[in-house]
mmCIF file of C-alpha atoms in Angstrom:
data_model
loop_
_atom_site.group_PDB
_atom_site.id
_atom_site.type_symbol
_atom_site.label_atom_id
_atom_site.label_comp_id
_atom_site.label_asym_id
_atom_site.label_seq_id
_atom_site.Cartn_x
_atom_site.Cartn_y
_atom_site.Cartn_z
ATOM 1 C CA UNK A 21 38.768 -6.423 10.722
ATOM 2 C CA UNK A 22 35.868 -8.033 8.053
ATOM 3 C CA UNK A 23 34.391 -9.220 11.715
ATOM 4 C CA UNK A 24 33.990 -5.434 12.945
ATOM 5 C CA UNK A 25 32.688 -4.487 9.772
ATOM 6 C CA UNK A 26 29.823 -7.403 9.310
ATOM 7 C CA UNK A 27 28.927 -6.995 12.859
ATOM 8 C CA UNK A 28 28.798 -2.510 12.336
ATOM 9 C CA UNK A 29 26.704 -3.540 9.143
ATOM 10 C CA UNK A 30 24.135 -6.306 11.121
ATOM 11 C CA UNK A 31 23.658 -3.508 13.919
ATOM 12 C CA UNK A 32 22.749 -0.878 11.538
ATOM 13 C CA UNK A 33 20.493 -3.241 9.444
ATOM 14 C CA UNK A 34 18.750 -4.201 12.846
ATOM 15 C CA UNK A 35 17.850 -1.189 13.931
ATOM 16 C CA UNK A 36 16.257 0.634 10.893
ATOM 17 C CA UNK A 37 13.406 -0.947 11.012
ATOM 18 C CA UNK A 38 13.531 -3.195 14.849
ATOM 19 C CA UNK A 39 10.505 -4.315 16.123
ATOM 20 C CA UNK A 40 9.270 -1.762 18.920
ATOM 21 C CA UNK A 41 6.278 -0.048 19.991
ATOM 22 C CA UNK A 42 6.674 2.760 17.782
ATOM 23 C CA UNK A 43 7.234 0.375 14.693
ATOM 24 C CA UNK A 44 3.542 -0.605 14.531
ATOM 25 C CA UNK A 45 2.995 2.985 14.707
ATOM 26 C CA UNK A 46 5.259 3.695 11.626
ATOM 27 C CA UNK A 47 3.799 0.700 9.814
ATOM 28 C CA UNK A 48 0.310 1.929 9.961
ATOM 29 C CA UNK A 49 0.881 5.719 9.592
ATOM 30 C CA UNK A 50 2.441 4.306 5.980
ATOM 31 C CA UNK A 51 -0.120 1.519 5.194
ATOM 32 C CA UNK A 52 -3.023 4.706 5.819
ATOM 33 C CA UNK A 53 -0.330 7.074 3.546
ATOM 34 C CA UNK A 54 -0.279 4.749 0.540
ATOM 35 C CA UNK A 55 -4.124 3.335 0.538
ATOM 36 C CA UNK A 56 -5.639 7.406 0.771
ATOM 37 C CA UNK A 57 -3.148 7.756 -2.130
ATOM 38 C CA UNK A 58 -3.643 4.868 -4.015
ATOM 39 C CA UNK A 59 -7.958 4.271 -3.589
ATOM 40 C CA UNK A 60 -8.180 8.265 -3.927
ATOM 41 C CA UNK A 61 -6.253 7.882 -7.653
ATOM 42 C CA UNK A 62 -3.425 9.609 -6.929
ATOM 43 C CA UNK A 63 -1.389 7.407 -8.065
ATOM 44 C CA UNK A 64 1.933 9.327 -8.287
ATOM 45 C CA UNK A 65 2.054 10.243 -4.797
ATOM 46 C CA UNK A 66 1.236 6.511 -3.648
ATOM 47 C CA UNK A 67 4.377 6.017 -5.288
ATOM 48 C CA UNK A 68 6.033 7.081 -3.014
ATOM 49 C CA UNK A 69 4.916 4.633 -0.368
ATOM 50 C CA UNK A 70 5.243 1.436 -2.351
ATOM 51 C CA UNK A 71 8.607 -0.544 -3.463
ATOM 52 C CA UNK A 72 10.220 0.235 -7.146
ATOM 53 C CA UNK A 73 8.716 -3.437 -8.159
ATOM 54 C CA UNK A 74 5.119 -2.150 -7.551
ATOM 55 C CA UNK A 75 5.758 0.886 -10.097
ATOM 56 C CA UNK A 76 4.731 -1.472 -12.731
ATOM 57 C CA UNK A 77 1.712 -2.694 -10.936
ATOM 58 C CA UNK A 78 0.500 1.188 -9.849
ATOM 59 C CA UNK A 79 1.143 1.877 -13.506
ATOM 60 C CA UNK A 80 -1.075 -1.080 -14.588
ATOM 61 C CA UNK A 81 -3.842 0.174 -12.068
ATOM 62 C CA UNK A 82 -3.737 3.434 -13.491
ATOM 63 C CA UNK A 83 -3.956 3.017 -17.203
ATOM 64 C CA UNK A 84 -7.305 1.120 -16.918
ATOM 65 C CA UNK A 85 -9.152 3.932 -15.595
ATOM 66 C CA UNK A 86 -11.470 5.318 -18.096
ATOM 67 C CA UNK A 87 -12.319 9.076 -18.681
ATOM 68 C CA UNK A 88 -15.688 7.268 -18.099
ATOM 69 C CA UNK A 89 -14.349 6.097 -14.239
ATOM 70 C CA UNK A 90 -12.866 9.306 -13.612
ATOM 71 C CA UNK A 91 -16.953 10.811 -14.368
ATOM 72 C CA UNK A 92 -18.140 8.533 -12.056
ATOM 73 C CA UNK A 93 -15.643 9.680 -8.932
ATOM 74 C CA UNK A 94 -15.995 13.337 -9.622
ATOM 75 C CA UNK A 95 -19.964 12.753 -9.771
ATOM 76 C CA UNK A 96 -19.482 11.136 -6.162
ATOM 77 C CA UNK A 97 -17.920 13.829 -4.832
ATOM 78 C CA UNK A 98 -16.284 12.175 -1.849
ATOM 79 C CA UNK A 99 -13.040 10.700 -0.885
ATOM 80 C CA UNK A 100 -12.586 7.598 -0.482
ATOM 81 C CA UNK A 101 -11.681 6.938 3.367
ATOM 82 C CA UNK A 102 -9.278 4.555 4.646
ATOM 83 C CA UNK A 103 -8.480 2.757 8.289
ATOM 84 C CA UNK A 104 -6.085 0.597 9.611
ATOM 85 C CA UNK A 105 -7.746 -2.837 11.506
ATOM 86 C CA UNK A 106 -4.850 -4.713 12.420
ATOM 87 C CA UNK A 107 -0.864 -5.017 11.760
ATOM 88 C CA UNK A 108 0.392 -8.636 11.515
ATOM 89 C CA UNK A 109 4.291 -8.736 11.659
ATOM 90 C CA UNK A 110 5.907 -11.520 10.153
ATOM 91 C CA UNK A 111 9.463 -11.116 10.443
ATOM 92 C CA UNK A 112 11.697 -7.923 11.372
ATOM 93 C CA UNK A 113 11.195 -6.306 7.567
ATOM 94 C CA UNK A 114 8.162 -7.282 6.987
ATOM 95 C CA UNK A 115 4.159 -7.411 7.855
ATOM 96 C CA UNK A 116 0.574 -7.075 6.513
ATOM 97 C CA UNK A 117 -1.620 -4.693 7.597
ATOM 98 C CA UNK A 118 -5.549 -5.200 7.059
ATOM 99 C CA UNK A 119 -7.027 -1.864 5.781
ATOM 100 C CA UNK A 120 -10.966 -1.142 5.798
ATOM 101 C CA UNK A 121 -11.543 1.274 2.974
ATOM 102 C CA UNK A 122 -15.298 2.796 2.252
ATOM 103 C CA UNK A 123 -16.844 5.022 -0.581
ATOM 104 C CA UNK A 124 -14.085 4.354 -2.909
ATOM 105 C CA UNK A 125 -14.425 3.281 -7.096
ATOM 106 C CA UNK A 126 -13.762 -0.097 -8.113
ATOM 107 C CA UNK A 127 -12.713 -0.793 -11.640
ATOM 108 C CA UNK A 128 -12.526 -4.214 -11.319
ATOM 109 C CA UNK A 129 -14.570 -5.398 -14.846
ATOM 110 C CA UNK A 130 -12.726 -4.869 -17.940
ATOM 111 C CA UNK A 131 -15.100 -3.140 -20.303
ATOM 112 C CA UNK A 132 -17.310 -1.824 -18.347
ATOM 113 C CA UNK A 133 -17.602 1.489 -15.941
ATOM 114 C CA UNK A 134 -15.986 1.491 -12.274
ATOM 115 C CA UNK A 135 -18.455 1.502 -9.578
ATOM 116 C CA UNK A 136 -18.787 2.864 -5.795
ATOM 117 C CA UNK A 137 -17.753 0.253 -3.164
ATOM 118 C CA UNK A 138 -19.063 0.942 -0.079
ATOM 119 C CA UNK A 139 -16.890 -0.839 1.827
ATOM 120 C CA UNK A 140 -13.994 -3.504 1.524
ATOM 121 C CA UNK A 141 -10.766 -5.164 3.198
ATOM 122 C CA UNK A 142 -7.727 -5.215 1.483
ATOM 123 C CA UNK A 143 -4.299 -6.563 2.928
ATOM 124 C CA UNK A 144 -1.212 -4.318 2.402
ATOM 125 C CA UNK A 145 1.851 -6.596 2.363
ATOM 126 C CA UNK A 146 4.680 -4.201 3.942
ATOM 127 C CA UNK A 147 8.764 -4.721 3.596
ATOM 128 C CA UNK A 148 11.119 -2.110 5.738
ATOM 129 C CA UNK A 149 13.372 -0.958 3.411
ATOM 130 C CA UNK A 150 16.361 1.378 3.863
ATOM 131 C CA UNK A 151 14.150 2.324 7.376
ATOM 132 C CA UNK A 152 11.206 3.374 6.023
ATOM 133 C CA UNK A 153 7.959 1.016 5.527
ATOM 134 C CA UNK A 154 6.541 0.355 2.218
ATOM 135 C CA UNK A 155 3.664 -1.823 0.700
ATOM 136 C CA UNK A 156 4.921 -4.353 -1.593
ATOM 137 C CA UNK A 157 2.199 -5.063 -4.288
ATOM 138 C CA UNK A 158 2.519 -8.414 -6.330
ATOM 139 C CA UNK A 159 -0.812 -7.704 -8.565
ATOM 140 C CA UNK A 160 -3.486 -5.398 -8.467
ATOM 141 C CA UNK A 161 -4.980 -4.635 -5.067
ATOM 142 C CA UNK A 162 -8.192 -6.962 -4.631
ATOM 143 C CA UNK A 163 -10.361 -7.280 -1.714
ATOM 144 C CA UNK A 164 -11.083 -9.945 0.817
ATOM 145 C CA UNK A 165 -14.244 -11.825 0.162
#
């Protein structure tokens, strides 16, 4: 009896995030949705596309946005543009998506106002949980150098 239960659970878990051609589309769609929210400072909505343990990092980034930063963002007048460049599948439930982000406000210097970055590349670690692909942050996102 226990073996049958174990087998059924295993089949469900593997089917939830199997790596079929649609998986790449799902990973990319969720990475883009997160990035559009995150890089346009809609942090509350970005939480919907991230793991619960990422919440502390999103909260940290949001808490370091100053009124001066928001003024720079408003005066810029354009939303950040994101594009998925590639997906590296690491396992059945993990992947890394390489994202190009253009025209976003970088607040990477403490005590100084942010500045608009023309273009940068970020790597988003993704995990599949309960059939959904989510960004798993282990710190504030940093562009690749």
